[in-house]
Structure formats: structure tokens, C-alpha cells
Coordinates of C-alpha atoms in Angstrom, one line a residue:
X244 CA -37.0 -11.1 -4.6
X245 CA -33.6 -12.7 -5.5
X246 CA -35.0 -12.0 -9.5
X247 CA -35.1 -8.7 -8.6
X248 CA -31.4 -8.7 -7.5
X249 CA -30.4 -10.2 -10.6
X250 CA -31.9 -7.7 -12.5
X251 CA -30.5 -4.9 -10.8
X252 CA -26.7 -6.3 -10.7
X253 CA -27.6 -6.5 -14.3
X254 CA -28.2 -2.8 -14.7
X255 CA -25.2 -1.9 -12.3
X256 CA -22.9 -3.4 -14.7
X257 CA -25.2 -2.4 -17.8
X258 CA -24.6 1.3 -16.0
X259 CA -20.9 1.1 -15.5
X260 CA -20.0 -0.1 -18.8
X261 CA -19.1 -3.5 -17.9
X262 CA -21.3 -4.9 -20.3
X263 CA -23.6 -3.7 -23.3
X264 CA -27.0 -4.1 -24.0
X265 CA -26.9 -7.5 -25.8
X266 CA -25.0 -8.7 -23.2
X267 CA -27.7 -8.9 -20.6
X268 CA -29.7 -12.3 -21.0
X269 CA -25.9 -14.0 -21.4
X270 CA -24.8 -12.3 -17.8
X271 CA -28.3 -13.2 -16.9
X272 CA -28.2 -16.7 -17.3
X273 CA -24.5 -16.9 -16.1
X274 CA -25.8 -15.9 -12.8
X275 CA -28.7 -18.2 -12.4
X276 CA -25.8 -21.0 -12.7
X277 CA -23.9 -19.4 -10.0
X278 CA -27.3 -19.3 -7.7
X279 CA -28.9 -22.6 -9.3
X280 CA -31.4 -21.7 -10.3
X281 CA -33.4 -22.9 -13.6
X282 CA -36.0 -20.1 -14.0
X283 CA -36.2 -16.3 -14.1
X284 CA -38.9 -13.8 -14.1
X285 CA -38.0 -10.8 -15.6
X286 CA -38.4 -8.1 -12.5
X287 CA -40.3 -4.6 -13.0
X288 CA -37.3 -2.1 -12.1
X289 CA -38.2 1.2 -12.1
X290 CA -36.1 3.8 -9.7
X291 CA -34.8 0.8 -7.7
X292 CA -30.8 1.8 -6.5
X293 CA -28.2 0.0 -7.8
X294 CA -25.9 0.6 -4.9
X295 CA -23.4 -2.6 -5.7
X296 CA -23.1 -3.1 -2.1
X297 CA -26.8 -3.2 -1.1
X298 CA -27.5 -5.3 -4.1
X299 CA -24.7 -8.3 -3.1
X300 CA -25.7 -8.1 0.5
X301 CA -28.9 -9.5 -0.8
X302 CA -28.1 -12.0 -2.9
X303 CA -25.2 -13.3 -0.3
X304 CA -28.2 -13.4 2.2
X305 CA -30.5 -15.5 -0.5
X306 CA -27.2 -17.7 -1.0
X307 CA -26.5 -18.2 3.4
X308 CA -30.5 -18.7 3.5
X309 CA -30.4 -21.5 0.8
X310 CA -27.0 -23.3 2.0
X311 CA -25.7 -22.4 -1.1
X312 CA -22.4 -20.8 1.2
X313 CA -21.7 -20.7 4.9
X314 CA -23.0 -17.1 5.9
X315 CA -19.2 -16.3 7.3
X316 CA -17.0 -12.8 5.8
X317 CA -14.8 -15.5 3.9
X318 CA -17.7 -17.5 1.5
X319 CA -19.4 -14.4 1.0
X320 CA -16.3 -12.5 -0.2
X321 CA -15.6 -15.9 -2.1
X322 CA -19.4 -16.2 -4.0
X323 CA -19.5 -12.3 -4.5
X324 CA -16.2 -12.4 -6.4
X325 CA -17.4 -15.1 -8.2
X326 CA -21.0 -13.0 -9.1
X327 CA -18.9 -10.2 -10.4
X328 CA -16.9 -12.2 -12.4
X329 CA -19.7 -12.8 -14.9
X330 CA -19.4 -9.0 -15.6
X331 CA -15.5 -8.8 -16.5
X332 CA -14.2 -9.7 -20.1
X333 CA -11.4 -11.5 -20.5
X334 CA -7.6 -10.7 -19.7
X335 CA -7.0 -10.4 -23.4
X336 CA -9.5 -8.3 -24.1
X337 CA -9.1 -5.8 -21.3
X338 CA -5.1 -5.6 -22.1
X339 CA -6.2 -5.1 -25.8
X340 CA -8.0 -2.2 -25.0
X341 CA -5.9 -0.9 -22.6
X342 CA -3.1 -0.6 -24.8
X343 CA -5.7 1.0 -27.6
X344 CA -5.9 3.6 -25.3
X345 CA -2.4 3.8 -24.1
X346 CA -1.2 4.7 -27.9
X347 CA -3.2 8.3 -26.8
X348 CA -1.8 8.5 -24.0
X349 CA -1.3 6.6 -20.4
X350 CA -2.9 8.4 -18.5
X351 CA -6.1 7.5 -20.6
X352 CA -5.4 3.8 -20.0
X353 CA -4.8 3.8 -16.7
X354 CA -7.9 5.5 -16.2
X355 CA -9.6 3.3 -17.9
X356 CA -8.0 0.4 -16.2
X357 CA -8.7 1.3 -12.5
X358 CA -12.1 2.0 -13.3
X359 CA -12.6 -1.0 -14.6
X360 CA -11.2 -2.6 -11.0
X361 CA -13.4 -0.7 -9.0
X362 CA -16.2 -1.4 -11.0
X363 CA -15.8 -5.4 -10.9
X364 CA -15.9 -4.8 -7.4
X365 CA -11.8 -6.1 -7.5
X366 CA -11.2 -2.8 -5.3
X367 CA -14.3 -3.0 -3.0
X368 CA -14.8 0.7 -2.5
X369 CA -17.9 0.8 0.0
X370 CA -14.9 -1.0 2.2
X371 CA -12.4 1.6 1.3
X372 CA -14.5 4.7 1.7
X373 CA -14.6 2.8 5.6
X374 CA -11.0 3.9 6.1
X375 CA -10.3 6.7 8.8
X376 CA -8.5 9.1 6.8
X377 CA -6.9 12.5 7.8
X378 CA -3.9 14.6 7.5
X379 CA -1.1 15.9 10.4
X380 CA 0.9 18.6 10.0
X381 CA 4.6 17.9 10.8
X382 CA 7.6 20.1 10.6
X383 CA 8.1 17.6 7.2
X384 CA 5.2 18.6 5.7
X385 CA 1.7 16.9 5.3
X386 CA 1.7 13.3 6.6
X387 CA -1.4 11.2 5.5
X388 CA -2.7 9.2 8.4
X389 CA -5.3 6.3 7.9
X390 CA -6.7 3.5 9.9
X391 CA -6.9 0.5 7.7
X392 CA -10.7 -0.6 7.4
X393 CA -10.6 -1.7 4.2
X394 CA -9.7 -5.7 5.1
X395 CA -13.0 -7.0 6.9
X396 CA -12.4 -8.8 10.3
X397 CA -12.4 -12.5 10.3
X398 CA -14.2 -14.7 13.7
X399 CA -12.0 -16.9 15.3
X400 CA -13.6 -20.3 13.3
X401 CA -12.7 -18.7 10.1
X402 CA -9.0 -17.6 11.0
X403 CA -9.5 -21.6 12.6
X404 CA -10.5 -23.1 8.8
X405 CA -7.9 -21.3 7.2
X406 CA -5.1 -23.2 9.2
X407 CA -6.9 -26.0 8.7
X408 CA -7.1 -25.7 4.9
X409 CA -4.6 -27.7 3.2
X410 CA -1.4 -25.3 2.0
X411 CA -1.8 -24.9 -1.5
X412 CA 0.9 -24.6 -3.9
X413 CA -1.3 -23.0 -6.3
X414 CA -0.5 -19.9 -6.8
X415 CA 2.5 -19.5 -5.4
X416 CA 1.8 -16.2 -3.7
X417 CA -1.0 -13.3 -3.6
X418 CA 1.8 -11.5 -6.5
X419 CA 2.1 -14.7 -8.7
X420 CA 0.1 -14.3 -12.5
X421 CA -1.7 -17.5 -11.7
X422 CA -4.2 -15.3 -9.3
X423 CA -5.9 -14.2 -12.7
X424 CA -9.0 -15.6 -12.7
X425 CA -8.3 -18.0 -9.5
X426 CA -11.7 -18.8 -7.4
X427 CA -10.0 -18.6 -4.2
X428 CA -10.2 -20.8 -1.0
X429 CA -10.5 -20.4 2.6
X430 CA -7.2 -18.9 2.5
X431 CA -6.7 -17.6 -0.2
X432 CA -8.7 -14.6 -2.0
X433 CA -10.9 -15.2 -5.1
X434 CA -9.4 -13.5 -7.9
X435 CA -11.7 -14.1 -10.7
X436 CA -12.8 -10.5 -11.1
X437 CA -9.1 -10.0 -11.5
X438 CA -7.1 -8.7 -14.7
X439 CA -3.7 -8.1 -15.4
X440 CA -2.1 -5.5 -17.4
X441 CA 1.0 -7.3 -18.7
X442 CA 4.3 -4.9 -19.4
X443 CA 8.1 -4.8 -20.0
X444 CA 10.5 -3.3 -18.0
X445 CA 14.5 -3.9 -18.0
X446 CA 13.8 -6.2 -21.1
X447 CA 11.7 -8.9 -18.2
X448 CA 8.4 -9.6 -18.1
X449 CA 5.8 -8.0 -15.6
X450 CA 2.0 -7.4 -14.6
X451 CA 0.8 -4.4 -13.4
X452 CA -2.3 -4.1 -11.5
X453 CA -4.1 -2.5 -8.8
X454 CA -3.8 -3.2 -5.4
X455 CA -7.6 -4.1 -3.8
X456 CA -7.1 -2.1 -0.6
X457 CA -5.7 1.4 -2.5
X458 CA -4.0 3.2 0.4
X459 CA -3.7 6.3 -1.7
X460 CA -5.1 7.0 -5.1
X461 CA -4.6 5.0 -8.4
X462 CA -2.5 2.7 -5.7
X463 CA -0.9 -0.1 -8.1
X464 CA 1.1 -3.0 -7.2
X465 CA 4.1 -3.9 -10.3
X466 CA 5.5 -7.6 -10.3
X467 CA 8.0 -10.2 -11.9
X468 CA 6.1 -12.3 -13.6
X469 CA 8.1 -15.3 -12.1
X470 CA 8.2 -16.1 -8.8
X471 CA 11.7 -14.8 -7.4
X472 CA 13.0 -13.0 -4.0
X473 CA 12.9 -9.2 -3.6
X474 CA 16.2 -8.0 -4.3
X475 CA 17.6 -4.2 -4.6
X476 CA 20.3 -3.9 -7.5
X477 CA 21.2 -2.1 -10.0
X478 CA 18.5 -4.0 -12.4
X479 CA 15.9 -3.1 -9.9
X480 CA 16.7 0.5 -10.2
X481 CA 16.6 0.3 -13.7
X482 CA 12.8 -1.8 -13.6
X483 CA 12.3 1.7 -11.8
X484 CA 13.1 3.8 -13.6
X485 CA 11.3 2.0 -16.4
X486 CA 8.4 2.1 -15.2
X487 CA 8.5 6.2 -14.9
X488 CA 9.1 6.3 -18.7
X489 CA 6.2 4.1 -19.3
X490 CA 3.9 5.8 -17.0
X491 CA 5.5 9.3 -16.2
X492 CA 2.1 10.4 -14.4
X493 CA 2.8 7.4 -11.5
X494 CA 5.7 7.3 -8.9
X495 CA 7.0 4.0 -8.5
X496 CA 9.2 2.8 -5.4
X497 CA 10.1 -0.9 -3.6
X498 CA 10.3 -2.4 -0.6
X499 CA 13.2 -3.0 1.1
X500 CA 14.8 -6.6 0.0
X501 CA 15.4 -7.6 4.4
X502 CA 13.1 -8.5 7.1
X503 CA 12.0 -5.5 9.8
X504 CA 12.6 -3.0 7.0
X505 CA 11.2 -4.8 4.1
X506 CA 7.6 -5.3 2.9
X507 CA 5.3 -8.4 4.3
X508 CA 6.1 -10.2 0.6
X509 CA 9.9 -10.6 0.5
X510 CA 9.4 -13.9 -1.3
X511 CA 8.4 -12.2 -4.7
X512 CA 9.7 -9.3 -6.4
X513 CA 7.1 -6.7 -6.9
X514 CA 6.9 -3.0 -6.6
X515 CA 4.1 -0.5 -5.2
X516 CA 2.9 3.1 -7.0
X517 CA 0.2 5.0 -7.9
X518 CA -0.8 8.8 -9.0
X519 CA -0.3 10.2 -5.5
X520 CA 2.1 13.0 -4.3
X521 CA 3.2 12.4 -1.0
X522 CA 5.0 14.7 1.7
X523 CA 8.4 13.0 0.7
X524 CA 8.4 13.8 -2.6
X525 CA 7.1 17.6 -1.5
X526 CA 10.1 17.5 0.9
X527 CA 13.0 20.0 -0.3
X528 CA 16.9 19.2 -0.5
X529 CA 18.2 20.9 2.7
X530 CA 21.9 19.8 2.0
X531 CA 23.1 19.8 -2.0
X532 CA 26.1 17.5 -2.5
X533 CA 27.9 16.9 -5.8
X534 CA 29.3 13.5 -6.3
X535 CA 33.0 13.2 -8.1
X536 CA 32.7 11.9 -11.7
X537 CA 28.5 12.3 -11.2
X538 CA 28.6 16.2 -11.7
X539 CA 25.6 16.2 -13.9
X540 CA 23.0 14.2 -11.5
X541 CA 21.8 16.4 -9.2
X542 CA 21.9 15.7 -5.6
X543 CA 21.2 16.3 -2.1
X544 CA 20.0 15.1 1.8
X545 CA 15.9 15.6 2.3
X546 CA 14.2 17.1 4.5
X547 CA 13.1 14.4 5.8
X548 CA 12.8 12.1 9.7
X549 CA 14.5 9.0 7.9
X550 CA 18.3 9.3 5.6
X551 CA 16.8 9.9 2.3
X552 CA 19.5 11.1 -0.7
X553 CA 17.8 12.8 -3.6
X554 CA 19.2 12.4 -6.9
X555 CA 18.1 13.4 -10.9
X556 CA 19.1 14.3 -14.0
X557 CA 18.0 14.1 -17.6
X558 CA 19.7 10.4 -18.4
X559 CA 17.9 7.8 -17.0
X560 CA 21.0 5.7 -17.2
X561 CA 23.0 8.2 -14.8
X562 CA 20.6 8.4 -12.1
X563 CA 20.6 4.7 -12.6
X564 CA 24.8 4.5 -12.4
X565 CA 24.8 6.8 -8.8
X566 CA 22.2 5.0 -7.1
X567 CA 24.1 1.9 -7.9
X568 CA 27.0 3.3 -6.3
X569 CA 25.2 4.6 -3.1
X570 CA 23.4 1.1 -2.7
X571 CA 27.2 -0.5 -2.7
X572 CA 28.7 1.5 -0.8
X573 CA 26.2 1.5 2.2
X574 CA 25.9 -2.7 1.6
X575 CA 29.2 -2.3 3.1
X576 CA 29.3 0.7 5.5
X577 CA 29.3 0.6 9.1
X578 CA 29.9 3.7 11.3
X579 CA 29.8 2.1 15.3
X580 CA 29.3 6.2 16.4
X581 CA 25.6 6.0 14.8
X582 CA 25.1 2.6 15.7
X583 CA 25.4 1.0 12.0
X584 CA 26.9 -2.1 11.6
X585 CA 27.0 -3.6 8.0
X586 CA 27.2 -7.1 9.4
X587 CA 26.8 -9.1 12.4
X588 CA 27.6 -12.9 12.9
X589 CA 27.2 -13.1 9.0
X590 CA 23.8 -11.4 9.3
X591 CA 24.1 -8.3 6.3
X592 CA 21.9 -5.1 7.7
X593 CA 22.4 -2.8 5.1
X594 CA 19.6 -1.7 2.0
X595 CA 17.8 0.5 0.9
X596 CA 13.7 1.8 0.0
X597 CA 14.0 3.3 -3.5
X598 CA 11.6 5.4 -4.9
X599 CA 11.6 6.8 -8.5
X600 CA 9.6 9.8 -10.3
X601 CA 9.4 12.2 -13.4
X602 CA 9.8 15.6 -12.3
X603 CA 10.1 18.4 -15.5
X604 CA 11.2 15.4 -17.3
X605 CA 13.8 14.4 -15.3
X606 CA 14.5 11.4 -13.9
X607 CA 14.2 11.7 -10.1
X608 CA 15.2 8.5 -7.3
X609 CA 15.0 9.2 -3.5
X610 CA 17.7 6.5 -1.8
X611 CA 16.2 5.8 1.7
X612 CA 19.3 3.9 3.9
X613 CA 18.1 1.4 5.9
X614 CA 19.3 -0.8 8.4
X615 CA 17.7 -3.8 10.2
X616 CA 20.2 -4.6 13.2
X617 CA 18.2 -6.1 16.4
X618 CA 19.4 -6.3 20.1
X619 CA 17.8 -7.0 23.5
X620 CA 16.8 -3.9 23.9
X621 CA 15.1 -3.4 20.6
X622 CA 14.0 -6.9 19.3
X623 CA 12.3 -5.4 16.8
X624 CA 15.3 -3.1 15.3
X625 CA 17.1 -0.3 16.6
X626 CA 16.0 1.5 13.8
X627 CA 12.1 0.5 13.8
X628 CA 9.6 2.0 16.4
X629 CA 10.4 1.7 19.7
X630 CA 8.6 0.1 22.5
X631 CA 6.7 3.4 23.8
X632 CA 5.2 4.1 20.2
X633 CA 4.1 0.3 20.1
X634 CA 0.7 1.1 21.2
X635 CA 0.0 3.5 17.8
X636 CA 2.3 1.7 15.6
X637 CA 4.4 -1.3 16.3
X638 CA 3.7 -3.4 12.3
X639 CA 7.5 -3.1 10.1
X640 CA 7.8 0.4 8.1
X641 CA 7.6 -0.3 4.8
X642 CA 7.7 1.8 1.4
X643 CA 4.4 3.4 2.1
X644 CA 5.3 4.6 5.4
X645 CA 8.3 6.2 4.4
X646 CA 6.7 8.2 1.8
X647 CA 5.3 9.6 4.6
X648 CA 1.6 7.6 5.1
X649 CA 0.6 6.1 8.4
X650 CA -1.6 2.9 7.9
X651 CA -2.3 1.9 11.6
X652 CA -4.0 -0.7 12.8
X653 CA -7.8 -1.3 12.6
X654 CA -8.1 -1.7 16.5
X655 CA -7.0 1.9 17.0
X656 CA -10.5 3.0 15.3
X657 CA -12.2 1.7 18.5
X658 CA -9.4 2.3 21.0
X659 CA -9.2 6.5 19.7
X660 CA -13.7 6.2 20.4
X661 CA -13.4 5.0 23.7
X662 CA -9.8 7.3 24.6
X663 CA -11.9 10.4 23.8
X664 CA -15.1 9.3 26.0
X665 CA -12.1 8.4 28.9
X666 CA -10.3 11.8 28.3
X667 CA -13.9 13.7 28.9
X668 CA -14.9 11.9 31.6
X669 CA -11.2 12.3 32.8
X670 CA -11.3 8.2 33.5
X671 CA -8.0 6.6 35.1
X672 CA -6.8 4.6 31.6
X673 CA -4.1 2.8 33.5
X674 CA -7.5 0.4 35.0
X675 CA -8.7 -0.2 31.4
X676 CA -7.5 -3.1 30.0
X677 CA -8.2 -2.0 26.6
X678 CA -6.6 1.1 26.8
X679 CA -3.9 1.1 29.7
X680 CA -1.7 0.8 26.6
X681 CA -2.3 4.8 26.1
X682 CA -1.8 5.6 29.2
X683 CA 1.5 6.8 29.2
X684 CA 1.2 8.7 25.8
X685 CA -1.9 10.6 26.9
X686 CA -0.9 11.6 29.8
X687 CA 2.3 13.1 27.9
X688 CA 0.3 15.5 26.1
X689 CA -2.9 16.1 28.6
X690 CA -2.0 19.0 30.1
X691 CA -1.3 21.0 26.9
X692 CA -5.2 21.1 26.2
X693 CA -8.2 22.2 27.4
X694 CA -10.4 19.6 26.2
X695 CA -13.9 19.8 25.1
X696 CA -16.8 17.6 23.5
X697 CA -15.8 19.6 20.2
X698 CA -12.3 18.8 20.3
X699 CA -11.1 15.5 21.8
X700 CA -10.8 13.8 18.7
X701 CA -9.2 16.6 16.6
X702 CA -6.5 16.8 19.3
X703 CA -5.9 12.7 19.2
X704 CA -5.6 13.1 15.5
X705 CA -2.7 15.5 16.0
X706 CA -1.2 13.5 18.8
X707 CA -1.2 10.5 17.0
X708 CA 0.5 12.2 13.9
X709 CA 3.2 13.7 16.2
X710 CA 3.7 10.1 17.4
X711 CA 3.9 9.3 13.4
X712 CA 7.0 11.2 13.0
X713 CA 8.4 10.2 15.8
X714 CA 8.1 6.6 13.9
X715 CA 9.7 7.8 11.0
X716 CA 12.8 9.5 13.3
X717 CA 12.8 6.1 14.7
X718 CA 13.6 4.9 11.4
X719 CA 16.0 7.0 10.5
X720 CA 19.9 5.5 10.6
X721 CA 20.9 8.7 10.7
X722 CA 19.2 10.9 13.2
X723 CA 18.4 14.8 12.9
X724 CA 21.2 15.8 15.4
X725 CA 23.9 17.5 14.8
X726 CA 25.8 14.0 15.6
X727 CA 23.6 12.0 12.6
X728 CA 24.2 14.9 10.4
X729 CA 27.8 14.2 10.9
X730 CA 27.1 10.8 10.3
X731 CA 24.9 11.2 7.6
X732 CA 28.1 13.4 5.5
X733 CA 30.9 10.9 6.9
X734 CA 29.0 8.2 4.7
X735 CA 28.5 10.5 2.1
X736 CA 32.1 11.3 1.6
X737 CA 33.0 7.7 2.0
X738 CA 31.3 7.8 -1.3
X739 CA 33.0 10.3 -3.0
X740 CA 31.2 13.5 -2.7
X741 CA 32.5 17.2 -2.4
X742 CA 31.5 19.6 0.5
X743 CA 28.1 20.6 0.1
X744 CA 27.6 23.5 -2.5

């Protein structure tokens, strides 16, 4: 059987393109090392699938069964990674041909590129496709709602080796260039299925790849190829803006450069895009401003639940020159009506999420203010979700969220299956220990619905969108009031701008 499996891992990546015909008996061989093994029989394979996933489920079971790996999510993901790695030419090779392509255009390497990573099985898409996925209307637009799938659920004696594992300095960090190629360890992915595109941007050296878990399409991840702190500065918006001249079809933004508002990798600089249009960037300018001495960048408030200033213009190096202003100016701004304090005990609160764009050739940057000030009430941040949303989303709101995509936990999957079973049966959730957590937000919306075995879980969907934007509002430093608009044009004309036009 496991001869079989060969051959037909084989023919996937004969089928894919990952390798040509006189490639086979090398990739053949390469895997009998892998499996040690020191003979093959060539199999009959007729209309046999090559489903990758069915196909590596078998030879991971042959691998368990012969105590080649422990049969636990971590080995596996480990020895299949390592399988697929026979498959995937080398880093020089796939950059070569990826800039071949790019000289006809980008788009055409890109493509090219991010089929190649979900073909070597770097982005697992069976896992992927696992995702719950769905859209919620909102007064902002469309918001993309998902319930992350994609990372597989450890047991308790592998989250229990990992500590055990000895901390390696080597790499540095899941965005470090040394992950090329790595074989991984119990805590720490393999990587050898892994190539890096390797580009410029603001004269500095970076790699551009996908991310494995693709939250939204053509999802890639952009880092320094040195190992240095997130920081938001006038050279990061330029690395921005870069970027959207080197890849106009792909938005590019960053993580906030703080804790609470920043990403879950502070420690290395590194932004996240993709070829993805999300309801921010659909959101309008409700409120034009003009900025004195920046009368050619265009700019304006969005319609938008968090503080988000729209600016573009032709010149890359204006837009560049007015975000740099804005990002100065609110480093040091406090305004104790809205709550926004610059600085605390020596504690700075102030940044911001940048995102940049080509729109009609223009260079377009949306400036989301952020602030990250704690108290008793709010532990977490005043301007993070509150308590009452904790039981849909409680995790930090990062760049991807304030575009305007939910990625919720993986528990809510089973929670929002056994909420709709309660809700028919009309079950007292404050006795379930699972889902007392809901209790208070279902019964906020209960009597608006008649509900029905067809529509229970449409109706959750919405309500957990609604509860979405209420996590975005919470976000906001500025809130849609009449008082935050206030707020939101006192800072503004700390800056320097005229009445709106």
C-alpha cells in the first residue's frame, strides 16, 4: 500500500507542475529516504485520486504504524512538511523564475508564486477551506466574518512537550529568513516547503511571502530581513508605499508598533497584504479636510467605527510627507474630553495602523489613530473590546480587523452549534457552563425573532456581526457621536487643517 502512496504524491506533484517528467524516479527515491525504505514496486495507478490530503493521511498513518513519528497533530505536520519538501525547487530557482515573470507583469508572478505555496502544501488548503466564512452587513458596509479553523488543535501532551522543548535561538522568530528551509521542532513549525521571494523597499532588504493560514485572498506577510522591533515612522510609510509601486494589484498595511493595539509579533518588523478589497477601503470620505501647505493630497475622515483619515495624491513622496505629520502630531496629542492621553507614568499610548493602496494611480494611505491606555475598569484598553463582547471577541484588534475582518476564535464554531440547538429548544443558557457566557447577548436580541429550524443560525451570524462592529466602535478613539466628532476635528486642526470643504 504505502508504494502506492508514493506513486500517487508522485503524480500530484507531476499534476501540479511541481515537478516534470524526468523528475519522478529522483522525488521517488527522495521519499523512500524519508520513509526508510530500500525497495519500491512501481504501483498500477489508473483513476486512483490524488486528493493531497487523502494521500498524506496515509502515508502519516504508515509512518505512526512503523514508529517512524509519534501519531500526534505536531510530528505529522512536521514529517508531511518534510514529504512535500522533496517536491519544491530551490529558493533560487523559484525567485529566478519569479522575477522572469514579474518583467511581464506582477500580477503574473504573484500568481505564479502563491500557487506554488498552496501546491507544496506551505498553505494547507483542505485546512483553510475548514474556515467558517460569511459576510454581515453593517451600516459600514460588508464586514467579512470567519472562524479561524485553519490552525489544527493541539492535546494537552503536545502543548506539554512544547514547554518542555528546549527555547531555541534558531530562528529568531516565525518572520526571521532563517525559517527557509528550517525542519521544525516541537515548537516550532517545519518550514522546508517554504520559499522566499526576496525584494527592496526604502533601499532595505525584505522577503515577501505568503502567510500559511490566508485569512483573505493572495494573503501575504512582507518582512525586514533583519530581526528588528515593529516601529511606525516615516521610513515605514515609505516601505508602504513601496511596496504599492512594486505590486500595485496588492494593498499593503502594518500593525500597530504597541501592545493591546499591535499585532501578536511586535518583536520583528513585518507587514501583512494581499489582493483583497475590504469594507474599509470601500468606505467613502464622509468629512473632506484640506491640510495647510498639503493642498494637493487629498483628504478626508472615513466612514468608518474606528478614527481612520484618508489621504492620496499622485506623489508618493507627499502622501508620505502628511502621514508623517499626522503620526507626530497624534504621538503627542491628548484630549482628556475623549479620554486620550498621550502618556501616562512614562507609558506613550499614541500610534497608528497604516494601510497603503493604488487607487487610479494614486497613492492612497488610510491613518487609523490608535491608543492603548488601560485602567481598572478596562484592563485590556479603553479603546479594545469591552468586557460584554468578550464572549465573541476578546483577542487584541489588529490590522486585519480594522480593515474590517472578524477572525474569531475556533471555540465559537462549536459554541454557535450548540447556541442554535439551546435557542430551539428555548434551554436556560445561564445553567450551561459552556455557554452561560452568551447568555446575556442572546437574550439581548431574542425577542426580535421568531426563530425556526431554518433560521437559527442565519440570525446568529447577523448577531454576531452586529457585535463585530460594536468591536470596531470599541476601538475607535474617537467615537461616532457628535462629542467624538468634535474630538475627532479638535485633533485635526491641531494639525493644521482648514474647515472641512
Amino acid at each position: 500500500m504505502i508504494y502506492k502512496q508514493i506513486g500517487l504524491l508522485v503524480r500530484y506533484a507531476l499534476d501540479c507542475g511541481l515537478i516534470e517528467k524526468g523528475d519522478e524516479v529522483f522525488c521517488v527515491n527522495r521519499l523512500l529516504e524519508i520513509l526508510e525504505l530500500d525497495e519500491y514496486e512501481e504501483p498500477c495507478l489508473t483513476d486512483e485520486s490524488t486528493e493531497l490530503e487523502a494521500i498524506l493521511k496515509a502515508i502519516l498513518d504508515y509512518a505512526c504504524e512503523k514508529g517512524l513519528i509519534e501519531n500526534n497533530v505536531t510530528a505529522r505536520d512536521l514529517f508531511d512538511t518534510k514529504l512535500m519538501s522533496v517536491f519544491v525547487p530551490r529558493p533560487s530557482s523559484v525567485a529566478k523564475r519569479f522575477f522572469e515573470l514579474y518583467a511581464e507583469s506582477p500580477e503574473m508572478a504573484t500568481d505564479y508564486y502563491y500557487k506554488l505555496s498552496r501546491d507544496s502544501d506551505y498553505i494547507r488548503r483542505y485546512r483553510v477551506s475548514r474556515d467558517l466564512k460569511w459576510k454581515s452587513e453593517s451600516e459600514y458596509g460588508m464586514l467579512d466574518i470567519t472562524v479561524n479553523l485553519s490552525k489544527p488543535e493541539k492535546t494537552p501532551e503536545e502543548i506539554a512537550a512544547a514547554k518542555k522543548a528546549a527555547p531555541g535561538g534558531y530562528p529568531k522568530c516565525l518572520l526571521c529568513p532563517e525559517n527557509e528551509g528550517y525542519a521544525g521542532r516541537m515548537n516550532h513549525p517545519a518550514r522546508q516547503n517554504h520559499r522566499i521571494i526576496p525584494i527592496t523597499i526604502d533601499n532595505s532588504d525584505w522577503g515577501f511571502q505568503y502567510s500559511p493560514y490566508v485569512y483573505y485572498n493572495e494573503h501575504c506577510i512582507v518582512f525586514n530581513k533583519k530581526h528588528i522591533p515593529m516601529k511606525i515612522d516615516r521610513n515605514a510609510f515609505r516601505k508602504l508605499l513601496d511596496f504599492t509601486e512594486l505590486f500595485p494589484h496588492y494593498f499593503i498595511g502594518s500593525n500597530a508598533d504597541l501592545p493591546i493595539v499591535g499585532g501578536s509579533i511586535l518583536s520583528h518588523e513585518h507587514f501583512q497584504g494581499g489582493r483583497y478589497e475590504f469594507a474599509m477601503a470601500k468606505a467613502e470620505v464622509e468629512t473632506p479636510v484640506v491640510f495647510s501647505g498639503f493642498e494637493d493630497v487629498r483628504a478626508g475622515i472615513v466612514k468608518w467605527p474606528m478614527s481612520v483619515i484618508r489621504i492620496s495624491a499622485k506623489s508618493k513622496e507627499r502622501v508620505c510627507c502628511l502621514a508623517d505629520k499626522l503620526l507626530l502630531a497624534w504621538r503627542g496629542y491628548t484630549d482628556e474630553k475623549c479620554f486620550i492621553f498621550a502618556e501616562t507614568d512614562g507609558e506613550k499610548h499614541n500610534t497608528i495602523t497604516p494601510i497603503a493602496r493604488r487607487r487610479d494611480g494614486d497613492f492612497e494611505m488610510d491613518l487609523v489613530l490608535r491608543n492603548n491606555i488601560t485602567t481598572e475598569e478596562f484592563p485590556c484598553g479603553v479603546f479594545h473590546p469591552h468586557p460584554e463582547l468578550h464572549n465573541i471577541k476578546r483577542e487584541n484588534i489588529g490590522l486585519i480587523e480594522v480593515m474590517g475582518l472578524a477572525v474569531l476564535p475556533a471555540r465559537l464554531k462549536t459554541e454557535l452549534s450548540l447556541l442554535r440547538t439551546a435557542i430551539l429548544e428555548n434551554a436556560r443558557l445561564e445553567d450551561d457552563s459552556v455557554l452561560s457566557k452568551h447568555a446575556a447577548w442572546v437574550a439581548s436580541f431574542k425577542d426580535k425573532y421568531e426563530f425556526t429550524e431554518e433560521n437559527t443560525e442565519s440570525i446568529l451570524r447577523k448577531e454576531v456581526g452586529l457585535v463585530f462592529s460594536k468591536v470596531l466602535e470599541h476601538a475607535g478613539v474617537f467615537k461616532r457621536t457628535e462629542e467624538g466628532r468634535d474630538g475627532f476635528m479638535r485633533f485635526l486642526r491641531s494639525v493644521g487643517t482648514e474647515q472641512p470643504v
